[in-house]
PDB file of N, CA and C in Angstrom:
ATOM      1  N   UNK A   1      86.448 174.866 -72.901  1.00 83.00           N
ATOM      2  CA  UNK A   1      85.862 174.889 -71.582  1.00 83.00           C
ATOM      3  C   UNK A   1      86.937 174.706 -70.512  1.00 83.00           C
ATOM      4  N   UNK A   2      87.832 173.970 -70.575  1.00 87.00           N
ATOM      5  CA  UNK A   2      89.017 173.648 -69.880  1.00 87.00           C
ATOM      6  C   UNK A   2      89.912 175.367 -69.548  1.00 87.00           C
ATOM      7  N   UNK A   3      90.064 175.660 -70.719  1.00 86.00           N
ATOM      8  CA  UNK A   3      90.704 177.045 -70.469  1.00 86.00           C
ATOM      9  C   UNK A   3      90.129 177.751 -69.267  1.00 86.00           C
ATOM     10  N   UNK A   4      88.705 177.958 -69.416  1.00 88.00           N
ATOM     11  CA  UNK A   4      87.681 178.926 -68.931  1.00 88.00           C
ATOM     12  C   UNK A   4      88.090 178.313 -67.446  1.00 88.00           C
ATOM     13  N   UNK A   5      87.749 177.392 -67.241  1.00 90.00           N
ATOM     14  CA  UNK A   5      88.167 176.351 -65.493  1.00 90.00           C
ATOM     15  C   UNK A   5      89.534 177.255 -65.126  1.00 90.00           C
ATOM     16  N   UNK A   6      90.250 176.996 -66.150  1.00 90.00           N
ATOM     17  CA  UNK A   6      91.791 177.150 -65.374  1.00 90.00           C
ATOM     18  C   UNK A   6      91.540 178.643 -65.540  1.00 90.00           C
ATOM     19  N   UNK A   7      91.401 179.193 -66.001  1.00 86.00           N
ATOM     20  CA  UNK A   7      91.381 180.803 -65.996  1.00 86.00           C
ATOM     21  C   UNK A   7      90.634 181.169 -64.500  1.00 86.00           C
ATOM     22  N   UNK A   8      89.994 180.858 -64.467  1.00 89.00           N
ATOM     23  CA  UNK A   8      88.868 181.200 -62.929  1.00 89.00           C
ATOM     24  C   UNK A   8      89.494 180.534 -61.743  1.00 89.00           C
ATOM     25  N   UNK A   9      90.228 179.531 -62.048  1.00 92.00           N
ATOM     26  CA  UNK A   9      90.847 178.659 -60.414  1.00 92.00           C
ATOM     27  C   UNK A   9      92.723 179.842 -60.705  1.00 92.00           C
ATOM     28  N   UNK A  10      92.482 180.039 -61.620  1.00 89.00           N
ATOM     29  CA  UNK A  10      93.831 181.249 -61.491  1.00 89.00           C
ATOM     30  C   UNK A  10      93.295 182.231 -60.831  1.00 89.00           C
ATOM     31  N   UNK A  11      92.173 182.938 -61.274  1.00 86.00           N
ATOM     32  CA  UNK A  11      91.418 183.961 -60.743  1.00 86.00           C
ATOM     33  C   UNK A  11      91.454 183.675 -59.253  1.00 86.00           C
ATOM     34  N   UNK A  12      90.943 182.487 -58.883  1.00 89.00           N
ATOM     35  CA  UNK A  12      90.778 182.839 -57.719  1.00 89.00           C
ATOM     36  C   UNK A  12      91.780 182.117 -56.833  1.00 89.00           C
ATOM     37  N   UNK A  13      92.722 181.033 -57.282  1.00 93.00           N
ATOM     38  CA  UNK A  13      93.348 180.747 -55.792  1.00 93.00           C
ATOM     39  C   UNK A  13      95.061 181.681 -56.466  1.00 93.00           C
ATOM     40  N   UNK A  14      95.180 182.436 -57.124  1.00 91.00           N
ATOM     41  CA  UNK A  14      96.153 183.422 -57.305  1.00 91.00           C
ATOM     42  C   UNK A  14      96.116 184.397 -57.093  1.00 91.00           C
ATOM     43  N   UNK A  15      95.115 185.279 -57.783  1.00 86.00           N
ATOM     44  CA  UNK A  15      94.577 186.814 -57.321  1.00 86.00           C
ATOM     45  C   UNK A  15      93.667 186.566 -56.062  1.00 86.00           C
ATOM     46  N   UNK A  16      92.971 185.737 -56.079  1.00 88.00           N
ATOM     47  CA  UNK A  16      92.336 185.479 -54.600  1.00 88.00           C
ATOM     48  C   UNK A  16      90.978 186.329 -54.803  1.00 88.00           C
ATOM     49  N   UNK A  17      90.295 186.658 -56.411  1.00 85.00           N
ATOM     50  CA  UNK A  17      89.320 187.671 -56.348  1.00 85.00           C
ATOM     51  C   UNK A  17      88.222 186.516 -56.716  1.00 85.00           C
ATOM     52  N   UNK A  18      87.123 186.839 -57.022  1.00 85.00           N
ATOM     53  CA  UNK A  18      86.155 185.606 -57.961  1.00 85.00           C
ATOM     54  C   UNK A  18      85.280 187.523 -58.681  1.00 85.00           C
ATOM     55  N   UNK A  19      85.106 186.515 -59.767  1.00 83.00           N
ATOM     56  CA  UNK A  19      84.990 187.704 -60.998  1.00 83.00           C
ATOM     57  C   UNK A  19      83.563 188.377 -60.878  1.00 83.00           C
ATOM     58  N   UNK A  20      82.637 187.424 -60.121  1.00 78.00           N
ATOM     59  CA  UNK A  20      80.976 187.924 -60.115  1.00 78.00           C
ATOM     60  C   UNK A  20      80.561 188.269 -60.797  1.00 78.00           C
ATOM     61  N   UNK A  21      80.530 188.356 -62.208  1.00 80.00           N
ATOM     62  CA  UNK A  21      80.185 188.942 -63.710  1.00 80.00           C
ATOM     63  C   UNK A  21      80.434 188.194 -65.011  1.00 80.00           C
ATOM     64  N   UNK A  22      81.008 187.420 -64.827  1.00 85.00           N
ATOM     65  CA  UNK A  22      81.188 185.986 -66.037  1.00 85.00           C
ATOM     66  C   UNK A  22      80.015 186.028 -66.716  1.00 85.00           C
ATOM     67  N   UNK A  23      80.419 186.157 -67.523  1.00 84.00           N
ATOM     68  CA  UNK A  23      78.988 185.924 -68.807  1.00 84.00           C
ATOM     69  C   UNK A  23      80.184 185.472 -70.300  1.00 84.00           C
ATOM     70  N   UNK A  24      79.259 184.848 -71.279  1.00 84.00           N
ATOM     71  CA  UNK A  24      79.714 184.679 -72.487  1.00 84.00           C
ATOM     72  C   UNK A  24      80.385 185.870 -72.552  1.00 84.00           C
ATOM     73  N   UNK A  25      79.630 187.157 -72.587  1.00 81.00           N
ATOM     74  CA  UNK A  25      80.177 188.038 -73.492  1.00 81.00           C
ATOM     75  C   UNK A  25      82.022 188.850 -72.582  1.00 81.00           C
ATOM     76  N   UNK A  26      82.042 188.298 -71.438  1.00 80.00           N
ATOM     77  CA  UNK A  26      83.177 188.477 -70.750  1.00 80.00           C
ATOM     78  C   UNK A  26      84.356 187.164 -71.357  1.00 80.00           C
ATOM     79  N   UNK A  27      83.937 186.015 -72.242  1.00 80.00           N
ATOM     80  CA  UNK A  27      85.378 185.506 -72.340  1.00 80.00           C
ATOM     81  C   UNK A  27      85.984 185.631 -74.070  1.00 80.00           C
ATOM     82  N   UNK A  28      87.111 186.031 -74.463  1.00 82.00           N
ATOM     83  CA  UNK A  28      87.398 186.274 -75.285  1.00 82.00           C
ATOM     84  C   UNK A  28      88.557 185.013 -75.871  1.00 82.00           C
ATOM     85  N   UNK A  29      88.902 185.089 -76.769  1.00 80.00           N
ATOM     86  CA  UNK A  29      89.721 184.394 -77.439  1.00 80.00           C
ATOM     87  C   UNK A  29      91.331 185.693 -78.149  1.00 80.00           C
ATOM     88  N   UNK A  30      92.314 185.428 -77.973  1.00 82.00           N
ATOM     89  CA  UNK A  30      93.148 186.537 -78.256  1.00 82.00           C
ATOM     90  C   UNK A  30      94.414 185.566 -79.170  1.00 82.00           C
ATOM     91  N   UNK A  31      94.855 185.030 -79.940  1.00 84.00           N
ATOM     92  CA  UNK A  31      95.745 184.540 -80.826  1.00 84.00           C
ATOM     93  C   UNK A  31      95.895 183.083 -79.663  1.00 84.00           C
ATOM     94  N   UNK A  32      95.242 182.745 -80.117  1.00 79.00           N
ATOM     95  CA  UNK A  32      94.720 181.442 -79.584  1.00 79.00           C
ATOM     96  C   UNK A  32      94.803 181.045 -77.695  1.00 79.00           C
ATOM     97  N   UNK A  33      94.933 182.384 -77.037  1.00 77.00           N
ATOM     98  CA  UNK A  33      94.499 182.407 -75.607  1.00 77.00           C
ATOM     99  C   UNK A  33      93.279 182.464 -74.860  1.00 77.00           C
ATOM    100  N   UNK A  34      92.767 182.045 -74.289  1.00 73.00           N
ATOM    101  CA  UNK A  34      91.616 182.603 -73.629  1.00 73.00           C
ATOM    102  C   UNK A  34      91.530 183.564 -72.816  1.00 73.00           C
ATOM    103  N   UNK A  35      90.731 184.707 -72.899  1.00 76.00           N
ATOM    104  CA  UNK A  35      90.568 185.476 -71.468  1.00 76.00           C
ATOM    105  C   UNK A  35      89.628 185.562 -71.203  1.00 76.00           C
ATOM    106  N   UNK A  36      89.741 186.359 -69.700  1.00 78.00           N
ATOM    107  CA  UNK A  36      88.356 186.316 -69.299  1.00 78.00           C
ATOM    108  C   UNK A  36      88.275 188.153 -68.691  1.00 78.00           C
ATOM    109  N   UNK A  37      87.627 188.574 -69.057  1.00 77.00           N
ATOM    110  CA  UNK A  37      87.285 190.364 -68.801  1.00 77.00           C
ATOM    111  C   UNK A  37      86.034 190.658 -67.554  1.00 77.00           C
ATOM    112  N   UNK A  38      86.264 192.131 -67.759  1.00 69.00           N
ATOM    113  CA  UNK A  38      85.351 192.669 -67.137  1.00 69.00           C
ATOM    114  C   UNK A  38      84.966 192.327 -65.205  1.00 69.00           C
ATOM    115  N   UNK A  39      85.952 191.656 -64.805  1.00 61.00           N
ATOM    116  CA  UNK A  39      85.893 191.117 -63.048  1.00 61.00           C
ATOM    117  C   UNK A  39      85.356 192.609 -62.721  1.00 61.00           C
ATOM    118  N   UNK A  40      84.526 192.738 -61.702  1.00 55.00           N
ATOM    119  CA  UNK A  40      83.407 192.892 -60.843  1.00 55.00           C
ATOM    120  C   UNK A  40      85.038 193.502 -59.778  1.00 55.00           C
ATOM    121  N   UNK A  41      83.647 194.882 -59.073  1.00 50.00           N
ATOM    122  CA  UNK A  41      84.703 195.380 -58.115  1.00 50.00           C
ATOM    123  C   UNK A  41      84.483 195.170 -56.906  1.00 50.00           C
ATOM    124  N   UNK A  42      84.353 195.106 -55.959  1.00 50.00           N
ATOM    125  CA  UNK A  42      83.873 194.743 -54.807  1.00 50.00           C
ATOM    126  C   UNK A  42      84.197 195.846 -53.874  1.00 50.00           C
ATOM    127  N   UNK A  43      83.195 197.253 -53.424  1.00 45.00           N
ATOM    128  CA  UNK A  43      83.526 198.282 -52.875  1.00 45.00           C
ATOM    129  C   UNK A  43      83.439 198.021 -51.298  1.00 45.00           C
ATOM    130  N   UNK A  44      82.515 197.475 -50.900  1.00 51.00           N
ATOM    131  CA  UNK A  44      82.551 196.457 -49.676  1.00 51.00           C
ATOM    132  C   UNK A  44      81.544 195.028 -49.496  1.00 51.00           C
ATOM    133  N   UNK A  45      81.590 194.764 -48.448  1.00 51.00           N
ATOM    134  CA  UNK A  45      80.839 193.693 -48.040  1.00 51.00           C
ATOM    135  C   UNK A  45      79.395 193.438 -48.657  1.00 51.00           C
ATOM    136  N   UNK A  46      78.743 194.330 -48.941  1.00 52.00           N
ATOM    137  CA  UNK A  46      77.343 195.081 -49.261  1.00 52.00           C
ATOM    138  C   UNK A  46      77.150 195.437 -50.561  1.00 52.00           C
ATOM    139  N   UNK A  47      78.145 195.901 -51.413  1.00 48.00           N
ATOM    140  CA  UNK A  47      78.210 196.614 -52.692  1.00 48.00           C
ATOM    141  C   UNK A  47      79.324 195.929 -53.734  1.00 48.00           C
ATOM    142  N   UNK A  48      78.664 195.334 -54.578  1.00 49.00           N
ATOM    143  CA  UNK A  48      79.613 194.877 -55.543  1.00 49.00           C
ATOM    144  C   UNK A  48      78.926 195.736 -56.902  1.00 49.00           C
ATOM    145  N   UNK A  49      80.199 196.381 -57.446  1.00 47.00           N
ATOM    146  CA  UNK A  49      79.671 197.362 -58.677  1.00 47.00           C
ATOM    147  C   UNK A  49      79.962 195.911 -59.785  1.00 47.00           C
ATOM    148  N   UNK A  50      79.081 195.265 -60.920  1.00 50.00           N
ATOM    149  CA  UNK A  50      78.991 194.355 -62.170  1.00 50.00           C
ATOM    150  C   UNK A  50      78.745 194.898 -63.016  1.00 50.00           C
ATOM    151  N   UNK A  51      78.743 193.840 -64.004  1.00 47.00           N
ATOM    152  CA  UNK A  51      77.853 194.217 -65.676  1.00 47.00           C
ATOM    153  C   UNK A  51      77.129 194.092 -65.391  1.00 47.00           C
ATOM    154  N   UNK A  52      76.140 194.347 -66.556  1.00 49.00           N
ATOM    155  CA  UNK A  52      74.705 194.081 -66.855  1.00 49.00           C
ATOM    156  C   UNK A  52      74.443 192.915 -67.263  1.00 49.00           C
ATOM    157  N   UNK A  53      75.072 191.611 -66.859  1.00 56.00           N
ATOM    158  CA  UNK A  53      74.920 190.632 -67.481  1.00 56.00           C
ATOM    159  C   UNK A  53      74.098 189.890 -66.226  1.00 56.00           C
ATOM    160  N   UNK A  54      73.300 190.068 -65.280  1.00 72.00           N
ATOM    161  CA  UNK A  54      72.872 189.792 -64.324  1.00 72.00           C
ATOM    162  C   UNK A  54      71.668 188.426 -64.371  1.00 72.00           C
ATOM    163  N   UNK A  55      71.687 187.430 -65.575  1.00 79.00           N
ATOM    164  CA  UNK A  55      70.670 186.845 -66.299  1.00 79.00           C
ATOM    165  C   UNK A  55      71.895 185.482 -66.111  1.00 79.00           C
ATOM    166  N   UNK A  56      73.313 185.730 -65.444  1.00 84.00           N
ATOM    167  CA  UNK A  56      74.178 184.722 -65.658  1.00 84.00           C
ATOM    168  C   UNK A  56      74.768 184.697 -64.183  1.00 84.00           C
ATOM    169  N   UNK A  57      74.828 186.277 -63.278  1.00 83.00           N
ATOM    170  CA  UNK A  57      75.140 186.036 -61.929  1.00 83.00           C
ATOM    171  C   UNK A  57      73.989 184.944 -61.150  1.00 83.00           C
ATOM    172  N   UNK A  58      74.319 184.755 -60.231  1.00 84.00           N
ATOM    173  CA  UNK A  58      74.468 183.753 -58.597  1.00 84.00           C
ATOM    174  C   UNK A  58      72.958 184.357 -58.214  1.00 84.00           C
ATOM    175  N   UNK A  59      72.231 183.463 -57.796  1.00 82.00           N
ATOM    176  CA  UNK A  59      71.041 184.468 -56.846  1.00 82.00           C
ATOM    177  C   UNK A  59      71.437 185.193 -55.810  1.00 82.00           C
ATOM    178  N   UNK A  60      72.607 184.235 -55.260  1.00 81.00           N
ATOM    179  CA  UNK A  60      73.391 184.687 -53.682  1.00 81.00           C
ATOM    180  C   UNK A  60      73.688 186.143 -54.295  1.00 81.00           C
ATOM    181  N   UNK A  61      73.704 186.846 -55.005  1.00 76.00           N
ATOM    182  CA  UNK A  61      73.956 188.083 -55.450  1.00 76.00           C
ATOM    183  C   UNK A  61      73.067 188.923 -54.697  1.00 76.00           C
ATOM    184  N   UNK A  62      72.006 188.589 -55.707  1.00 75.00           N
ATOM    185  CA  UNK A  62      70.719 189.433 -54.525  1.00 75.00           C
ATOM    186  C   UNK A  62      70.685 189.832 -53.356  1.00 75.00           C
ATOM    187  N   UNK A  63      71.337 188.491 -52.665  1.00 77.00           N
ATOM    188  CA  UNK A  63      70.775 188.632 -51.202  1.00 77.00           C
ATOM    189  C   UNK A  63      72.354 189.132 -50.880  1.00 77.00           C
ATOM    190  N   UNK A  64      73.063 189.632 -51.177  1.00 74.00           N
ATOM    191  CA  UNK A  64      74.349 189.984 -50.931  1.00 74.00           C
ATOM    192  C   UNK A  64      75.883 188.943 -50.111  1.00 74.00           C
ATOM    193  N   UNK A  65      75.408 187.965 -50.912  1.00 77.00           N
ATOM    194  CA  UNK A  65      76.521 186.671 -50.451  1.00 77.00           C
ATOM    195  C   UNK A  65      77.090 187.016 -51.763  1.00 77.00           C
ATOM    196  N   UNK A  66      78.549 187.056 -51.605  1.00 76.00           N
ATOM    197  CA  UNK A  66      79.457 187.608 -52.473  1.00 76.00           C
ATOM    198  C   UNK A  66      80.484 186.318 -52.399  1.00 76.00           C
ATOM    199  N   UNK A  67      81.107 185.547 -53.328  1.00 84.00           N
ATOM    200  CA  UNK A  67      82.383 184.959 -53.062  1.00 84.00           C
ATOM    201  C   UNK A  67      82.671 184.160 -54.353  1.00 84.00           C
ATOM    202  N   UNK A  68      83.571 182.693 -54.225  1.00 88.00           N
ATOM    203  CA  UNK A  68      83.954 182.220 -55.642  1.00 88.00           C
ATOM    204  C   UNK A  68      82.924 181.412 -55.824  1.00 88.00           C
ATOM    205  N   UNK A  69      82.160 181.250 -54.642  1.00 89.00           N
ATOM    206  CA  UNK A  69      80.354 180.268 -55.382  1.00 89.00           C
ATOM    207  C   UNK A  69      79.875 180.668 -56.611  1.00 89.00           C
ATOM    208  N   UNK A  70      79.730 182.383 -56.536  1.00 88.00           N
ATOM    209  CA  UNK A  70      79.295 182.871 -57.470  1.00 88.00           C
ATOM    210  C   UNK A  70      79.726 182.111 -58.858  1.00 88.00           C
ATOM    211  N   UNK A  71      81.041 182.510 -59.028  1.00 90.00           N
ATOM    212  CA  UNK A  71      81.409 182.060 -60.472  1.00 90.00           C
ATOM    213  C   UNK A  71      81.116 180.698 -60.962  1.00 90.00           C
ATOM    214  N   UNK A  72      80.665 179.908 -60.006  1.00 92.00           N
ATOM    215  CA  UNK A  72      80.493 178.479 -60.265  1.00 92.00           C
ATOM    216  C   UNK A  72      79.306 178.306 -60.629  1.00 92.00           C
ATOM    217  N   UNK A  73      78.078 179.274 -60.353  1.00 90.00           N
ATOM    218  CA  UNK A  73      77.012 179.236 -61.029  1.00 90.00           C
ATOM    219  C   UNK A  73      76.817 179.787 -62.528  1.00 90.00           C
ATOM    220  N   UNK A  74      77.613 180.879 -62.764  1.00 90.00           N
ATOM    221  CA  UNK A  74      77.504 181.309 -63.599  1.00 90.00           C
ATOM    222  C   UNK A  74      78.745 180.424 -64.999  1.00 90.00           C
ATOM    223  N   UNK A  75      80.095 179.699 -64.550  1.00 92.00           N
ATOM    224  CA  UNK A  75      80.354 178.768 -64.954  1.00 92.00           C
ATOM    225  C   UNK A  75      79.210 177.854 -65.625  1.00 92.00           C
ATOM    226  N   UNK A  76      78.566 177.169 -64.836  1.00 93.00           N
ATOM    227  CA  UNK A  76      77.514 176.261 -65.013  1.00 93.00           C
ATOM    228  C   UNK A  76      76.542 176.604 -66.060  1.00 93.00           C
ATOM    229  N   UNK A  77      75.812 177.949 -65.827  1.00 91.00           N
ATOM    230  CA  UNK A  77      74.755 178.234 -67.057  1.00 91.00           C
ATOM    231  C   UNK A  77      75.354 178.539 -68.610  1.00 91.00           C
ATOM    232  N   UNK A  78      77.122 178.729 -68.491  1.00 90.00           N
ATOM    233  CA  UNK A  78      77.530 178.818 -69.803  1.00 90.00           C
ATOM    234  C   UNK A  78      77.841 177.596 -70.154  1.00 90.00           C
ATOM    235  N   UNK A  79      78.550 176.533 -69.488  1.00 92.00           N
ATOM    236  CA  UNK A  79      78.170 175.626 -69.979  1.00 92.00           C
ATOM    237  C   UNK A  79      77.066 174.760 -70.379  1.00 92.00           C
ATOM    238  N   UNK A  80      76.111 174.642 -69.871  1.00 91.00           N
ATOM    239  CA  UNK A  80      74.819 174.419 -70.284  1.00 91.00           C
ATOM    240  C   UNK A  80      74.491 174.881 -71.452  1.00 91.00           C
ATOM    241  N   UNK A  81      74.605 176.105 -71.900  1.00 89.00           N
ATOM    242  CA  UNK A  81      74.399 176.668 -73.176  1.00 89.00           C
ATOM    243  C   UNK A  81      75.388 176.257 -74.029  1.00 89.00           C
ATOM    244  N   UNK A  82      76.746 176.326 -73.587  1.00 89.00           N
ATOM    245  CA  UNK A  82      77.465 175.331 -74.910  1.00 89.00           C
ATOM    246  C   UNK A  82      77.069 174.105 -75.484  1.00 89.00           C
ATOM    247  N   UNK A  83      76.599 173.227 -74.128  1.00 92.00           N
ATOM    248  CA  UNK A  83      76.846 172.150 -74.727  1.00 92.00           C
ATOM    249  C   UNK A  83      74.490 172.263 -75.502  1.00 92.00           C
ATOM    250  N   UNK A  84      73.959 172.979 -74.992  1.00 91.00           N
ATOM    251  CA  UNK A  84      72.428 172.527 -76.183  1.00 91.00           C
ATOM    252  C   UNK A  84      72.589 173.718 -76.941  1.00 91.00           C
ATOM    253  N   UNK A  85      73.815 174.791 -77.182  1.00 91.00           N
ATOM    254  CA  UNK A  85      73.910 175.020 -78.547  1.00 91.00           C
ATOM    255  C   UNK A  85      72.855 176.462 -78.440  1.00 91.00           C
ATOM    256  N   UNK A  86      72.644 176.528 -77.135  1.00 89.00           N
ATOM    257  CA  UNK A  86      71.188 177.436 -77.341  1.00 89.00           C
ATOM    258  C   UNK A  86      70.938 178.616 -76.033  1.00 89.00           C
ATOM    259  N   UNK A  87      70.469 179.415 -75.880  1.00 85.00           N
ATOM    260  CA  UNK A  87      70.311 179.962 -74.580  1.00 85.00           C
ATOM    261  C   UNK A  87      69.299 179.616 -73.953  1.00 85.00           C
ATOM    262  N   UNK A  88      69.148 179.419 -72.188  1.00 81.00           N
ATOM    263  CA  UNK A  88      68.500 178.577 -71.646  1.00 81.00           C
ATOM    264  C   UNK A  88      67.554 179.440 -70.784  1.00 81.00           C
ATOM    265  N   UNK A  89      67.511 180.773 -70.685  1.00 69.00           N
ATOM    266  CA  UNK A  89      67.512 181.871 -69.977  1.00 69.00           C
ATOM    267  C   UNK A  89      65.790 181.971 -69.971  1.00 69.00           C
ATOM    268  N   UNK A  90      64.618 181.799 -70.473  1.00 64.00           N
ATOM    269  CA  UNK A  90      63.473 181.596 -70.253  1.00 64.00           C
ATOM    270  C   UNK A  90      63.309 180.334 -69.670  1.00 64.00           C
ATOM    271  N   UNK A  91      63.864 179.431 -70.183  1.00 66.00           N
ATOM    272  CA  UNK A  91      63.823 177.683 -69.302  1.00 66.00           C
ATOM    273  C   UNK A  91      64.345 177.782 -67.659  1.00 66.00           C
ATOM    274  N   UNK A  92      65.180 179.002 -67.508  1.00 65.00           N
ATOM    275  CA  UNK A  92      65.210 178.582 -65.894  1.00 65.00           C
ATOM    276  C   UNK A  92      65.068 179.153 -65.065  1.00 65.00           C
ATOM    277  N   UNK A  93      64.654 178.665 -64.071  1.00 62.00           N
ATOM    278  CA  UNK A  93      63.296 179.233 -63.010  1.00 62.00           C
ATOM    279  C   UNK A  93      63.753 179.554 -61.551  1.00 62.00           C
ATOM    280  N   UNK A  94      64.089 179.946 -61.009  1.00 59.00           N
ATOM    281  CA  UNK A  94      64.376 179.606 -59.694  1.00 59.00           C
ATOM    282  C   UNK A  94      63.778 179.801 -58.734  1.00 59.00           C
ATOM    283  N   UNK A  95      62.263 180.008 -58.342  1.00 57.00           N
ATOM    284  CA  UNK A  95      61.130 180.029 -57.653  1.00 57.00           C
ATOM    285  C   UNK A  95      61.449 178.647 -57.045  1.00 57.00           C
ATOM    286  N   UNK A  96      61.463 178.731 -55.589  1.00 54.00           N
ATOM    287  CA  UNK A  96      61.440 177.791 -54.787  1.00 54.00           C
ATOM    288  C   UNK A  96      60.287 176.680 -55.011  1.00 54.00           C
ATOM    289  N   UNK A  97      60.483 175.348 -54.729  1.00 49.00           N
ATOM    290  CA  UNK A  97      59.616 174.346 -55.156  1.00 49.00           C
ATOM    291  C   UNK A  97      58.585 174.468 -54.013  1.00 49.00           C
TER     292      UNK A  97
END
């Protein structure tokens, strides 16, 4: 999990991008490195081309707020799933209270 942190605060205060597409199936393991794949293109303000992994992006997506928030949500729901071992993806709701 530590890797994954430092990989994304590289991502973003080096390249200066935030990936908007983080999902499990974007981080890999390579002779004992971590990476992280598949970063999101950002054609403008309005249009960000992603994966299909959209079950792990930001709501701010939707509404077209684009930035490194994003990855911090989607950070968050993979960890959550590491640590109960399980996918959480029917358990969470985000319908306003």
């Amino acid at each position: 999990m530590q890797q994954l942190v430092l990989g994304l605060h590289y991502l973003h205060t080096e390249k200066r991008i935030p990936h908007a597409s983080l999902s499990p199936g974007q981080v890999f393991v390579k002779q004992g490195k971590l990476l992280i794949g598949g970063v999101s293109i950002m054609i403008d303000e309005d249009h960000v081309l992603s994966s299909e992994h959209s079950y792990y992006q930001a709501p701010e997506l939707s509404d077209g707020s684009y930035g490194y928030h994003c990855d911090l949500w989607s950070l968050g729901i993979i960890f959550l799933e590491i640590l109960l071992s399980r996918r959480i993806k029917e358990e969470l709701s985000l319908n306003p209270l």
